[in-house]
Coordinates of C-alpha atoms in Angstrom, one line a residue:
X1 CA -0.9 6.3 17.4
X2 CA -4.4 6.9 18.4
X3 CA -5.9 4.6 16.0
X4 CA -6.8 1.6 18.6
X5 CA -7.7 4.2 21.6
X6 CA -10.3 5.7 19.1
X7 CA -11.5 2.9 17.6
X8 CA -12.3 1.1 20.1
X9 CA -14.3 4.0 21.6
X10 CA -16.2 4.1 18.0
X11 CA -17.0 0.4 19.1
X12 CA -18.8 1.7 22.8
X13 CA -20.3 4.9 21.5
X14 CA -22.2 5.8 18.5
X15 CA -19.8 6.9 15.7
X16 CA -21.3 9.8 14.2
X17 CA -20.6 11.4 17.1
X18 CA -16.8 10.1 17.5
X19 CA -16.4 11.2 14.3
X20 CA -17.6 14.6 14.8
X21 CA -15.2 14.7 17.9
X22 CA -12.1 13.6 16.7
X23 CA -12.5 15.7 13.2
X24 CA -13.4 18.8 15.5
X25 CA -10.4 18.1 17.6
X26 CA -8.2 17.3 14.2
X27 CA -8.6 20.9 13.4
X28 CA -8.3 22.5 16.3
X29 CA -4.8 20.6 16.5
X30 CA -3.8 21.9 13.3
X31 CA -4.6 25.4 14.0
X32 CA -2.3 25.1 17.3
X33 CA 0.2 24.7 14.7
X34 CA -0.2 28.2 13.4
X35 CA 1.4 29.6 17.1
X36 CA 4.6 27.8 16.8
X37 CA 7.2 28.7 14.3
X38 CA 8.8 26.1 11.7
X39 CA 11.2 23.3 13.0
X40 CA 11.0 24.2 16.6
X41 CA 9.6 21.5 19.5
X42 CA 6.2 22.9 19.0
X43 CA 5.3 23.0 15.4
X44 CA 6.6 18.7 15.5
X45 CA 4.5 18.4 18.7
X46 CA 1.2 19.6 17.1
X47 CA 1.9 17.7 13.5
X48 CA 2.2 15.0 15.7
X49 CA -0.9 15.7 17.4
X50 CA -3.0 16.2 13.8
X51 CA -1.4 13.3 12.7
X52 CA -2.6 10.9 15.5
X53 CA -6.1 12.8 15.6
X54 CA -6.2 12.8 11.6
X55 CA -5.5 9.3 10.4
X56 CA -8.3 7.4 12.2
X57 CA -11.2 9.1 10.2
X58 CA -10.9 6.9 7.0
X59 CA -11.1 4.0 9.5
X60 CA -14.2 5.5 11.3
X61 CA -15.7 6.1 8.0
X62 CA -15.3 3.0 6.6
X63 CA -16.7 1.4 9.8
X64 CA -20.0 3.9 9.7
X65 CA -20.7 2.6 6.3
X66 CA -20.3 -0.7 7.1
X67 CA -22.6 -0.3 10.5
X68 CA -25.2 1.3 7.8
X69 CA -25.7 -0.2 4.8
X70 CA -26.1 -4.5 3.9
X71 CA -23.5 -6.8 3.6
X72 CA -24.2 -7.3 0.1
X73 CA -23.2 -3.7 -0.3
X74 CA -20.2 -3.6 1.4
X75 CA -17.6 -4.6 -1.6
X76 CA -19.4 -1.9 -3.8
X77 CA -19.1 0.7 -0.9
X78 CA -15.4 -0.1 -0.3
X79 CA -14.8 0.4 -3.9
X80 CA -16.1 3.6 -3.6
X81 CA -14.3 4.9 -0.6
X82 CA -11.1 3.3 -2.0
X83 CA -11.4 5.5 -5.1
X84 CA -12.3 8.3 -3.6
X85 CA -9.3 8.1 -1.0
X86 CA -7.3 7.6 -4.1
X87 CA -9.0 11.1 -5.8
X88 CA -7.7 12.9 -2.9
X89 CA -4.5 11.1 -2.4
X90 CA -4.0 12.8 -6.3
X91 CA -6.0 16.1 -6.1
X92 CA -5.1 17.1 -2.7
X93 CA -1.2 17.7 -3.1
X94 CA -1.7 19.7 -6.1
X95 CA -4.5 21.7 -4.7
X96 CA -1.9 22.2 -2.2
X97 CA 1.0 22.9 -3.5
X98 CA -0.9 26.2 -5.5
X99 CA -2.2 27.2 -2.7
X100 CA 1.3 27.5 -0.7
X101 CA 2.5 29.1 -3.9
X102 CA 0.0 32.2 -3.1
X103 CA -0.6 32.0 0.2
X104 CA 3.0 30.8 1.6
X105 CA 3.7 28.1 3.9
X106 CA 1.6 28.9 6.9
X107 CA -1.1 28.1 4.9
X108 CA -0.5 24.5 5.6
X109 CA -1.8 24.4 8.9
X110 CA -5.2 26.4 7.3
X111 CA -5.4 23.4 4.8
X112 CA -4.8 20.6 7.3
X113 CA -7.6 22.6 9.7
X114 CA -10.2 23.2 7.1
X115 CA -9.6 19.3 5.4
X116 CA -10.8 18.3 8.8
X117 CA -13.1 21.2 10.1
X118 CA -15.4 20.2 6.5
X119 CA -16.3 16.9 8.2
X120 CA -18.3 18.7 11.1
X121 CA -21.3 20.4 9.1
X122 CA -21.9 17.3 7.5
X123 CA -21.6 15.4 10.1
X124 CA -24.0 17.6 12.7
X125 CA -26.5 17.6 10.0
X126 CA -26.3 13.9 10.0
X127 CA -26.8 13.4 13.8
X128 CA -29.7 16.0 13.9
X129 CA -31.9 15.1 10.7
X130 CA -33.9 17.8 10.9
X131 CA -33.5 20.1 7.7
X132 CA -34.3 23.5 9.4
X133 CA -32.3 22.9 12.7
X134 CA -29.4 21.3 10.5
X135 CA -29.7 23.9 8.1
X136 CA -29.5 26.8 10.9
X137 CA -26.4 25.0 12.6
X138 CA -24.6 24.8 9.9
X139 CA -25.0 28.6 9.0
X140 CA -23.9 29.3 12.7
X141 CA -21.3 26.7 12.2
X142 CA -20.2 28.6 8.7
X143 CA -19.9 32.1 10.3
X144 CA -18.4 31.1 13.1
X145 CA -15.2 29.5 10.8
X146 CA -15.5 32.6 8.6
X147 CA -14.9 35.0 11.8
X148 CA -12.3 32.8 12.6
X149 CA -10.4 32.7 9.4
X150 CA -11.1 36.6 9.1
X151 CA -9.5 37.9 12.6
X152 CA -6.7 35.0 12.6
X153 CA -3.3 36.4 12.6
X154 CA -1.0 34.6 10.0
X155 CA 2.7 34.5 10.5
X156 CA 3.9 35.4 6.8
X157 CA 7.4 34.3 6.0
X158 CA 9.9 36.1 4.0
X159 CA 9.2 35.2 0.3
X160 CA 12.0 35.4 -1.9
X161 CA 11.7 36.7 -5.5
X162 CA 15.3 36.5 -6.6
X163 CA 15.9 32.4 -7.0
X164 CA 19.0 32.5 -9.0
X165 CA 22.1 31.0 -7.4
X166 CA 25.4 31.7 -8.3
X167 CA 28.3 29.0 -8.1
X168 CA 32.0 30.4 -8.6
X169 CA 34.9 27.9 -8.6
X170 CA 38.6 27.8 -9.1
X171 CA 40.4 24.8 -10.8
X172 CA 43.5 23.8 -10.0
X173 CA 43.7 21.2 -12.9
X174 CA 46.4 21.8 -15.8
X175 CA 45.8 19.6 -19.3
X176 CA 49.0 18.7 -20.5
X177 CA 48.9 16.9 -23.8
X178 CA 50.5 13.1 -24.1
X179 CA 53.8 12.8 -25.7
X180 CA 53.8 11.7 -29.4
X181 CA 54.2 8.4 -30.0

């Protein structure tokens, strides 16, 4: 939904920095989700708002290699990107599938926030290129999340321990055997 909006920003201003903002913004979005419970208005309204935040970055990405590296390089570097898309297209749902196990399904919205919120260290180091600065900045940056994480309030749901189901029915069918022939 946002894909064209953003990326023709990313044409006007320098990417690193859209990137930065829209990951930033992806996980703030997916923390909104947190407030709102299941199924309701809200919750659809903010995986609505990841989603359209979210899905531009491989674009971005891509286009940030391509702005930086040869165009001899640029089949090899798709590869690349391709197969790691593809790693986490595998790894990711079974990373998160254990993790909702222990955690429950709030944890989601943590997943989606911190899938998007591990983008800005990297990406602030990037811009500043200085080691020490960078390296101070993304302590500050670290701390700050770890704060966060510590003093949020998760909704827990009711987890259920007991999955058997019972089925009782009632037949009304009679067998009556053929007549001899």
């Amino acid at each position: 939904m946002l894909q064209w909006p953003i990326g023709v920003w990313s044409d006007r201003a320098p990417r690193r920095k859209v990137i930065l903002t829209i990951s930033s913004l992806a996980s703030a979005s997916a923390l909104i989700g947190l407030v709102f419970e299941p199924g309701t208005w809200g919750s659809y309204g903010a995986l609505g708002l990841f989603t359209a935040l979210s899905f531009p970055l491989y674009s971005l990405a891509i286009s940030h290699v391509n702005d930086v590296i040869g165009p001899e390089m640029r089949v090899p570097a798709s590869g690349v990107m391709t197969m790691a898309y593809g790693v986490g297209s595998v790894v990711g749902p079974a990373v998160a599938g254990a993790v909702f196990d222990l955690a429950g399904p709030a944890s989601y919205w943590l997943m989606m926030s911190a899938s998007t919120a591990a983008l800005t260290p990297y990406v602030v180091y990037r811009l500043i290129r200085r080691p020490v600065l960078a390296i101070v900045v993304n302590l500050v940056i670290l701390i700050a999340g770890f704060q966060a994480i510590r003093t949020l309030v998760v909704r827990q749901y009711p987890r259920s321990d007991n999955a058997a189901v019972t089925v009782t029915t009632v037949s009304a069918v009679t067998c009556v055997p053929a007549p001899p022939a």
